[in-house]
Short mmCIF file of C-alpha atoms (C1' of nucleotides) in Angstrom, two decimals:
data_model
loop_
_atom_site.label_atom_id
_atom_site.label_comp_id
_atom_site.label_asym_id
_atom_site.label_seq_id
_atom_site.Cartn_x
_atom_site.Cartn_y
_atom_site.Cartn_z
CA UNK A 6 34.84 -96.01 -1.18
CA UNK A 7 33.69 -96.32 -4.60
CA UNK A 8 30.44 -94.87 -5.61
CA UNK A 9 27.57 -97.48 -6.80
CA UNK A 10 27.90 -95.65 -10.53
CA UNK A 11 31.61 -96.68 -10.68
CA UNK A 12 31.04 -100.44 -9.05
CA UNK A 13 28.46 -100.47 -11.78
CA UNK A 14 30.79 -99.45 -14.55
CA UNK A 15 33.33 -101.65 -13.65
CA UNK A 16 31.24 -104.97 -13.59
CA UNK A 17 29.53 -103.80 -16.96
CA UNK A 18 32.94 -103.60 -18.18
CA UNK A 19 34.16 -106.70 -17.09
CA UNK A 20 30.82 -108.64 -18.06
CA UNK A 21 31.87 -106.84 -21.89
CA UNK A 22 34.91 -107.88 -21.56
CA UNK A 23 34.08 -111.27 -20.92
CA UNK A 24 31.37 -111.98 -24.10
CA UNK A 25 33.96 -110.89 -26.73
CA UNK A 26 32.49 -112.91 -29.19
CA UNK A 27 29.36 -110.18 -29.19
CA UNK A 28 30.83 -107.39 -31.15
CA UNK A 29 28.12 -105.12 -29.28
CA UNK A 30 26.27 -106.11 -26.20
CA UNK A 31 23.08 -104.34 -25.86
CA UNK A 32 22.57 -102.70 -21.98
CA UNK A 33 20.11 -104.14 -21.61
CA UNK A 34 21.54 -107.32 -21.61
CA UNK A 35 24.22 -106.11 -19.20
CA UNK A 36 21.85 -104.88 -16.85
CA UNK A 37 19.75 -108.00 -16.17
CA UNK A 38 22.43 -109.86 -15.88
CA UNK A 39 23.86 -107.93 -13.68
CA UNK A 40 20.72 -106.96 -11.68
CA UNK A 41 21.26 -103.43 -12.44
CA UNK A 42 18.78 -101.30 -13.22
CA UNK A 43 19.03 -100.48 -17.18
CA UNK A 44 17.97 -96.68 -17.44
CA UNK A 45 20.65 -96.10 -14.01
CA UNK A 46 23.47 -98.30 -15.94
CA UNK A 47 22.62 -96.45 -19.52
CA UNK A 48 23.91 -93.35 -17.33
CA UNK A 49 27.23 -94.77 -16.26
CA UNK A 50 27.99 -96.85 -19.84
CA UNK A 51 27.28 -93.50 -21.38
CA UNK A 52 29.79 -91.54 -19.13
CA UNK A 53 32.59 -94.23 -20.61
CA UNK A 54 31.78 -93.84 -23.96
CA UNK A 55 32.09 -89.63 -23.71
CA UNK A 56 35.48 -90.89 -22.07
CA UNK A 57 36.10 -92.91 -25.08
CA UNK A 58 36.82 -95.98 -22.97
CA UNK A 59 33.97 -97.54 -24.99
CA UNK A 60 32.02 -97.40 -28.62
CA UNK A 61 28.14 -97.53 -28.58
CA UNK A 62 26.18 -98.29 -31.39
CA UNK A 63 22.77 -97.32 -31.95
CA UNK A 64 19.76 -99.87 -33.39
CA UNK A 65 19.13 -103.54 -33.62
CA UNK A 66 22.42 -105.35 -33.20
CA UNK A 67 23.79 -102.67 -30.91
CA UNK A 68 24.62 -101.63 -27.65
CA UNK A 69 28.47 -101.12 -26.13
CA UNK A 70 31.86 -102.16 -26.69
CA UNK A 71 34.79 -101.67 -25.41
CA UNK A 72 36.82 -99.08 -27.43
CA UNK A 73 40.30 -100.72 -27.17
CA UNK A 74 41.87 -104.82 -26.27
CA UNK A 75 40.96 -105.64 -22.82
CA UNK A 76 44.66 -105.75 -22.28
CA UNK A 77 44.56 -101.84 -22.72
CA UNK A 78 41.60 -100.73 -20.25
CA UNK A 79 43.02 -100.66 -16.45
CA UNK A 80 40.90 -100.38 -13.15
CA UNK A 81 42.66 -97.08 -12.92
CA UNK A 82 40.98 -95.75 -16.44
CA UNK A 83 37.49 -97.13 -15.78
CA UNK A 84 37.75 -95.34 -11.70
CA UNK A 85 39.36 -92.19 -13.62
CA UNK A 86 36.31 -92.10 -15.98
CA UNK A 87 33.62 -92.83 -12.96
CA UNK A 88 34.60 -90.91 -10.01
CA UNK A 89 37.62 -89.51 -10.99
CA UNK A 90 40.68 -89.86 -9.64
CA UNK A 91 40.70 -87.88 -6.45
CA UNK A 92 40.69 -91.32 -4.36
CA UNK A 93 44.14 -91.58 -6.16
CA UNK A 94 45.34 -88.47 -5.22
CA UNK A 95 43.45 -86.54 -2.22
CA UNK A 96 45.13 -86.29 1.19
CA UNK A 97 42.70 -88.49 3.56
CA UNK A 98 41.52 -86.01 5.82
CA UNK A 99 40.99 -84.00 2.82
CA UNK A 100 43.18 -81.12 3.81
CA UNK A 101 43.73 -78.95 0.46
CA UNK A 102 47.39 -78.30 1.36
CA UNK A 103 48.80 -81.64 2.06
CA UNK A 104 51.78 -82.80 0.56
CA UNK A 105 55.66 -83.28 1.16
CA UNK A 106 55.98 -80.23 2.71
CA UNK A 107 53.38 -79.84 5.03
CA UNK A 108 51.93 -83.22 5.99
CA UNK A 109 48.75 -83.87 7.91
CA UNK A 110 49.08 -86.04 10.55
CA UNK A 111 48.37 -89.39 8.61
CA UNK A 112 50.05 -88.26 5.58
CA UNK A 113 52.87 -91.03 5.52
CA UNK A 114 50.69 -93.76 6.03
CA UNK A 115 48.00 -92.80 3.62
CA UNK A 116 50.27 -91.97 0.74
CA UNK A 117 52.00 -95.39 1.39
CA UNK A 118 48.29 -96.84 0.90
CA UNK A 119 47.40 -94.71 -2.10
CA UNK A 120 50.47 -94.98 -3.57
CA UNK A 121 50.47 -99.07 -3.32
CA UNK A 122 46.54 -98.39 -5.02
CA UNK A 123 47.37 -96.33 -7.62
CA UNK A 124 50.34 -99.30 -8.70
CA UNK A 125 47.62 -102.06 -8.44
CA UNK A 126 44.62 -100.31 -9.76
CA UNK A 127 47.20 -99.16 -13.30
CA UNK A 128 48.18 -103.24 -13.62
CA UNK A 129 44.80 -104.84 -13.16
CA UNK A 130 43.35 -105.12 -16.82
CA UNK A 131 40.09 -105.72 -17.93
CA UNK A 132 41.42 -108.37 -19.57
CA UNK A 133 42.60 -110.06 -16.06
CA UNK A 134 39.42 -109.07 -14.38
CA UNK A 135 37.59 -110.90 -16.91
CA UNK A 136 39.33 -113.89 -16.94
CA UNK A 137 38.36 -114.51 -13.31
CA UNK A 138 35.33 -113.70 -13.27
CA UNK A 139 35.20 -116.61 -15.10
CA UNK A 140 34.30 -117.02 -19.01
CA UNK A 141 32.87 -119.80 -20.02
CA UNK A 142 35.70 -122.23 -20.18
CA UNK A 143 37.01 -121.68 -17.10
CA UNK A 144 36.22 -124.49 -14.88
CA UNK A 145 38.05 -123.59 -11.86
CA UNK A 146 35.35 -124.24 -9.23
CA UNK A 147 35.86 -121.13 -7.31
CA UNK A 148 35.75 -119.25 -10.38
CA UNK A 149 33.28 -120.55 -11.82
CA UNK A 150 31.14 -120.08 -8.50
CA UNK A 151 31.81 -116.24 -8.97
CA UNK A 152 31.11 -116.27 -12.46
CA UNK A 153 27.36 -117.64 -11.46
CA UNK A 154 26.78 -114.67 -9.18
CA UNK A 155 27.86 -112.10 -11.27
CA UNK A 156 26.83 -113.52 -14.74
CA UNK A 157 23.94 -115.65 -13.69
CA UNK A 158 23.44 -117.09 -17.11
CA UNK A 159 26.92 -118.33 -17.24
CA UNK A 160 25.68 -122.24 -17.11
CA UNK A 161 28.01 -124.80 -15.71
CA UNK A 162 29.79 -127.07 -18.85
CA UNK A 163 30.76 -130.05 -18.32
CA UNK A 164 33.79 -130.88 -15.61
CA UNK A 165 33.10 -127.87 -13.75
CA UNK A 166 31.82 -128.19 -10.07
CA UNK A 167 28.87 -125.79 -9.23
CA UNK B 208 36.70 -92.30 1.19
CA UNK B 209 35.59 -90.86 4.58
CA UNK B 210 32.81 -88.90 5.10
CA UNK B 211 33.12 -85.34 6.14
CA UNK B 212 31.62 -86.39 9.39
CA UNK B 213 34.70 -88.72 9.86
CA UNK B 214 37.30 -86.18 8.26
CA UNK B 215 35.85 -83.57 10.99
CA UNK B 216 35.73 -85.97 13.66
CA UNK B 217 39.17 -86.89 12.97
CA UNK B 218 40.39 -83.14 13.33
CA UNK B 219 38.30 -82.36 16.12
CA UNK B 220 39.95 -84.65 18.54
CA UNK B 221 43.23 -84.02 16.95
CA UNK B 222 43.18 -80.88 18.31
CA UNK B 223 41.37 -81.95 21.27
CA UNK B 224 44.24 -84.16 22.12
CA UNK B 225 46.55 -81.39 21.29
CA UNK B 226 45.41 -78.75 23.54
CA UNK B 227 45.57 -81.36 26.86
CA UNK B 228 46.16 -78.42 28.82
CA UNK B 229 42.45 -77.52 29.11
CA UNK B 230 40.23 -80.01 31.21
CA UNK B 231 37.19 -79.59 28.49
CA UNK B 232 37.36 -77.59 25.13
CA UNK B 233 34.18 -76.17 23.86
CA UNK B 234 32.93 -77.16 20.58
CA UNK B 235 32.71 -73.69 19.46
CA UNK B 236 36.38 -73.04 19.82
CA UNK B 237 37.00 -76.16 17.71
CA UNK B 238 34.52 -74.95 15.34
CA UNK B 239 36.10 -71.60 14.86
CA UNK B 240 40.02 -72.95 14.95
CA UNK B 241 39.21 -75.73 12.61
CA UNK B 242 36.46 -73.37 10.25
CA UNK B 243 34.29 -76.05 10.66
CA UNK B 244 30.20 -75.61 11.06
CA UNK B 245 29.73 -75.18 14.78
CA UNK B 246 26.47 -77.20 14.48
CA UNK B 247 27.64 -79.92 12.20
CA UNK B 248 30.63 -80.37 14.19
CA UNK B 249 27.86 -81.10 17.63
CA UNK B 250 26.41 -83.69 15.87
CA UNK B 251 29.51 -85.49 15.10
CA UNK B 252 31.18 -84.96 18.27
CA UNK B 253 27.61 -86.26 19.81
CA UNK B 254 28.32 -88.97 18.43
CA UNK B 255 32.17 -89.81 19.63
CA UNK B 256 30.37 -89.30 22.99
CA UNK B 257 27.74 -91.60 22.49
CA UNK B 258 30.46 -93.83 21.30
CA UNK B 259 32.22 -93.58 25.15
CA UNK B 260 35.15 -91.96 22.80
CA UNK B 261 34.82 -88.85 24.26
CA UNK B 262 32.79 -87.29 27.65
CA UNK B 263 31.33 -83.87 27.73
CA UNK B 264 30.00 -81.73 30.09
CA UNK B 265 27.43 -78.56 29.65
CA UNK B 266 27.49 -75.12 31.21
CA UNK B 267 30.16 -72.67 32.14
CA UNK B 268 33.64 -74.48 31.80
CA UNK B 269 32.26 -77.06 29.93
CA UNK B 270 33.06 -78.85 26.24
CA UNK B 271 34.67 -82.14 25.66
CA UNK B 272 37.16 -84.36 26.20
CA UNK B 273 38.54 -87.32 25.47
CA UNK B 274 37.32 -90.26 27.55
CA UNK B 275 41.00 -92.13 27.10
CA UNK B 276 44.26 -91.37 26.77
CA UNK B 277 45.23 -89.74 23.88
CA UNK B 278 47.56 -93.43 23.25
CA UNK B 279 44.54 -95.41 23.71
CA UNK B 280 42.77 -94.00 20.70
CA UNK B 281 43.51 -94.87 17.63
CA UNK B 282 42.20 -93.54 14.00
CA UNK B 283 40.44 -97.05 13.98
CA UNK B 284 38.41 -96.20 16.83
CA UNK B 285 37.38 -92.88 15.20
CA UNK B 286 36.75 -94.11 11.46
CA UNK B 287 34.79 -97.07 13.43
CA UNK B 288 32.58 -94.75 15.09
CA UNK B 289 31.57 -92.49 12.84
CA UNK B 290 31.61 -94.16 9.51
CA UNK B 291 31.78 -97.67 10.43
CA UNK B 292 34.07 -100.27 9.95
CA UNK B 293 32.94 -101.46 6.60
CA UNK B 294 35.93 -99.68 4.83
CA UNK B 295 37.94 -102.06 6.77
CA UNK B 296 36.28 -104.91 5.68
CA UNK B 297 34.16 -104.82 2.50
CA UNK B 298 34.21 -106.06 -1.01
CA UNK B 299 36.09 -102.97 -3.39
CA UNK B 300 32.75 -104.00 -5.91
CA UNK B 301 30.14 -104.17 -3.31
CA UNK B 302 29.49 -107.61 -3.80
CA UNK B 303 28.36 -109.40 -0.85
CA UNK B 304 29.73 -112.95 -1.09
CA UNK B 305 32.85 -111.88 -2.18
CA UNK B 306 35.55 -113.84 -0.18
CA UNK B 307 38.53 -116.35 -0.36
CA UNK B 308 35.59 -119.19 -1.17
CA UNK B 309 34.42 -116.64 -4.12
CA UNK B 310 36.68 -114.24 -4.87
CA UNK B 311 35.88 -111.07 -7.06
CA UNK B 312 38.04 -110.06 -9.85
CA UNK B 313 39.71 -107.47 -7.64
CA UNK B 314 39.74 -109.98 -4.51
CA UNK B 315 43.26 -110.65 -3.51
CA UNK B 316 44.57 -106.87 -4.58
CA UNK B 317 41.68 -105.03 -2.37
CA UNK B 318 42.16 -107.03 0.42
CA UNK B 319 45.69 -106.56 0.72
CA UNK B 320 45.68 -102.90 0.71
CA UNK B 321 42.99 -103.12 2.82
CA UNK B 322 44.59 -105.16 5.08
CA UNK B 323 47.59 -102.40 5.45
CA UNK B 324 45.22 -99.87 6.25
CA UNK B 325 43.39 -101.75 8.40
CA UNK B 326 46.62 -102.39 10.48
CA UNK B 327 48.10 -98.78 10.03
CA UNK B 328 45.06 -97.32 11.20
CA UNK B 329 44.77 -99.67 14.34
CA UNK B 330 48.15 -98.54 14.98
CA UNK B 331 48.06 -94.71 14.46
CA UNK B 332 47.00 -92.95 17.75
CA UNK B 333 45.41 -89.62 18.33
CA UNK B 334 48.94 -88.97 20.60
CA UNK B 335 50.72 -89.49 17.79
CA UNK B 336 48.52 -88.01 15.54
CA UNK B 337 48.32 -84.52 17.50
CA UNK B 338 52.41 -84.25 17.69
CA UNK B 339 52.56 -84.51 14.33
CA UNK B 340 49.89 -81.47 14.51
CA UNK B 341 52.42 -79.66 16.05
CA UNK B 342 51.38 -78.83 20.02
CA UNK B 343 53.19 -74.87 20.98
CA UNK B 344 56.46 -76.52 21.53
CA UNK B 345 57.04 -78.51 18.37
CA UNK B 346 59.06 -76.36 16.06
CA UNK B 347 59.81 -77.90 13.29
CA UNK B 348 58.85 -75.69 10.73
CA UNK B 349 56.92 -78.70 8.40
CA UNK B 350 54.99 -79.37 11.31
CA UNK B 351 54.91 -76.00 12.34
CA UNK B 352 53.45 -74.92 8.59
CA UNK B 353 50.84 -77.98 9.33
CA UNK B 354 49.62 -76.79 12.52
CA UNK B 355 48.87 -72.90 11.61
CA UNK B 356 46.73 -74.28 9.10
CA UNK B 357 44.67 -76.81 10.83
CA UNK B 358 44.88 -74.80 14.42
CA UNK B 359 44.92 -71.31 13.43
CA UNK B 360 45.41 -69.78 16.05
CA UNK B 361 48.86 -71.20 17.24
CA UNK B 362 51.34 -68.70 16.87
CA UNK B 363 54.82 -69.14 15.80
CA UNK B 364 56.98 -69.37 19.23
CA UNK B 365 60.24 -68.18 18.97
CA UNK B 366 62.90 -70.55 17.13
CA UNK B 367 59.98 -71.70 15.07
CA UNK B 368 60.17 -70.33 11.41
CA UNK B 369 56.94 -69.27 9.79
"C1'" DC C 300 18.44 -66.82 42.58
"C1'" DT C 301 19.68 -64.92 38.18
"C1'" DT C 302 22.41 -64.83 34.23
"C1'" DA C 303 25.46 -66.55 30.92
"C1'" DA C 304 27.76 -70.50 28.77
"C1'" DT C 305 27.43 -74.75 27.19
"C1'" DT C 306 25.75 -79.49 25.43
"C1'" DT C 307 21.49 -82.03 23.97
"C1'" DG C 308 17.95 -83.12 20.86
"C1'" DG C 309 14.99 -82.41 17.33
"C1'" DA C 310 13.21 -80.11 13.20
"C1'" DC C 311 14.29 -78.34 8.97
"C1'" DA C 312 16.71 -76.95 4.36
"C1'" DA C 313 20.10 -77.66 0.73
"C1'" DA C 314 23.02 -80.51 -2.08
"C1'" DA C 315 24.57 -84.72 -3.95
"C1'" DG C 316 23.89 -89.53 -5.15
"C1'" DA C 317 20.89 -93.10 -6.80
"C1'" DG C 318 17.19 -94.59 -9.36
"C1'" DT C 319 12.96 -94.09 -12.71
"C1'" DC C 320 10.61 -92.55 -16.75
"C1'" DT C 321 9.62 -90.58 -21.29
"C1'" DG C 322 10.52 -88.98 -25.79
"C1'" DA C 323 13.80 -88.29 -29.59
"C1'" DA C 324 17.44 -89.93 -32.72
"C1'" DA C 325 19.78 -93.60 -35.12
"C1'" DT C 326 19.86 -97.99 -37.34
"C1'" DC C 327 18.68 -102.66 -38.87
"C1'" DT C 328 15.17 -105.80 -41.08
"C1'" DG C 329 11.68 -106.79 -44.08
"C1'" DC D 17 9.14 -96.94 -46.52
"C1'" DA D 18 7.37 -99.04 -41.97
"C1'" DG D 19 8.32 -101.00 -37.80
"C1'" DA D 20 11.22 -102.72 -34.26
"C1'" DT D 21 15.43 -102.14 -31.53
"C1'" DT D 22 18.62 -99.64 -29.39
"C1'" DT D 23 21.38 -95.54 -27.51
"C1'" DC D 24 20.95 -90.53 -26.24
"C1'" DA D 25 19.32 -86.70 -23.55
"C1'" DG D 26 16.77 -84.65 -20.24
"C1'" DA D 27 13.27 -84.27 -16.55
"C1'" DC D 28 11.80 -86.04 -12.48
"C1'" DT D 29 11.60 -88.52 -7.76
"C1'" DC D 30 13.65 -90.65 -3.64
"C1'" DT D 31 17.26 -91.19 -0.30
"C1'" DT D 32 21.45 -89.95 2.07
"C1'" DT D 33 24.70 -86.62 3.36
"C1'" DT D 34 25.67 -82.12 4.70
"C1'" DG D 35 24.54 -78.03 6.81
"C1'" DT D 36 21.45 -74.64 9.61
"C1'" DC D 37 18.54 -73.26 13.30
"C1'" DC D 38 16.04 -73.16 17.67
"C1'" DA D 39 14.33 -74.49 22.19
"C1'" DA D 40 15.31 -77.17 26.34
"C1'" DA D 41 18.41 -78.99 29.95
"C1'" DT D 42 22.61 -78.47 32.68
"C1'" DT D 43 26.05 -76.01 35.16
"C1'" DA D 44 29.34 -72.21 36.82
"C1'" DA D 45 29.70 -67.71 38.68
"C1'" DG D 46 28.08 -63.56 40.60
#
DNA sequence: CTTAATTTGGACAAAAGAGTCTGAAATCTG
DNA sequence: CAGATTTCAGACTCTTTTGTCCAAATTAAG
């Protein structure tokens, strides 16, 4: 579906998104977080910031940002940026000619699909990504519970359930 | 999305199921209708067979065929074989636990579209699948256009428009 | 029985994806 | 300025996918 690079990008983007108090988060922070292997993420993070979906800054104090509000970067820029945007647009027997005019046989139903993914992926914000995957004053359990596995740092506070 | 395995798989049978006329079709003519590597396309079609998806049969008069009806088989079955059914079922980030108990931050979208494909693709059958393909006596000229380019050697039949 | 057509099965090569490593450039701190 | 921290850029390896090739087994037809 998505390629590990993208799935990559996206939590590294999220896990930015969610420590906006750092004004740059160093990759290597990211990546042990994350459990992704720094040199391999370094790759991806740098492939966003030639995209301009984020702003590096070299030396102590700096690593990546993200280049505009969380409220601006969809799940449709960051898979643009990644892999491209061929998943949004291909015919899914990846037949060169497919379109209105001369279908392949599951061209209705895929379009419907890719169609109703292109919608969702253009809505979902960093911004709402981030928020559940749970910053630190979220205390919804189930949140929170997600929050652990992707940021394992994240430390319960008090009220929340672990 | 799929593999080419899976895309070639896909085809293959389509036209399999189209041409019901011959008791087994050899690989090579599938090969050279749907420009597809003769050898690559053995391997994949192998494995339908291994699958019980399709039976073959070697020598003179031999090839393959499909093991059900062509209304028994649906694009599940085929995506299943081939590329598995994780499509159908996994995290979009990869992540393992992901589920209602601890939802990723793309949870509930992903899992709705995948639900839709999940049920379109259950539904879709390799009968339906192949009419759209346009058999010699479907003459619409959409389906008509499809079918030269994904069966070659189907020639316009009079009434049908080119 | 011989020949030709066909799948089967395995080995192998090429290309793409994933992951690792090293050195250079930039930048902060003292 | 010196040293430490960090991104940048490229080379390199490993694995998976894709694609090619060849010999063996099976079967139909003469």
């Amino acid at each position: 579906m998505l390629s590990k690079s993208c799935i990559y990008g996206i939590q590294a983007t999220i896990y930015v998104a969610a420590n906006a108090s750092q004004e740059f988060v160093p990759i290597s922070q990211i990546a042990s977080e994350l459990k992704i292997s720094f040199h391999f993420l370094t790759k991806v993070l740098q492939q966003l910031t030639q995209e301009g979906l984020m702003n590096s800054y070299r030396g102590p104090k700096g690593g990546v940002a993200l280049a505009k509000p969380s409220t601006e970067i969809t799940l449709y820029d960051l898979i643009g940026a990644i892999d491209g945007t061929s998943i949004f647009t291909e015919c899914m027997l990846g037949l060169p000619g497919c379109g209105i005019a001369e279908p392949c046989p599951a061209h209705e139903h895929w379009t419907k699909i890719r169609n109703e993914l292109t919608v969702i992926a253009r809505r979902l914000t960093l911004d709402t990504m981030a928020k559940k995957a749970g910053e630190l004053n979220v205390r919804l359990t189930d949140e929170f519970r997600y929050a652990q596995k992707l940021f394992p740092s994240i430390k319960p506070v008090n009220g929340a359930q672990a």
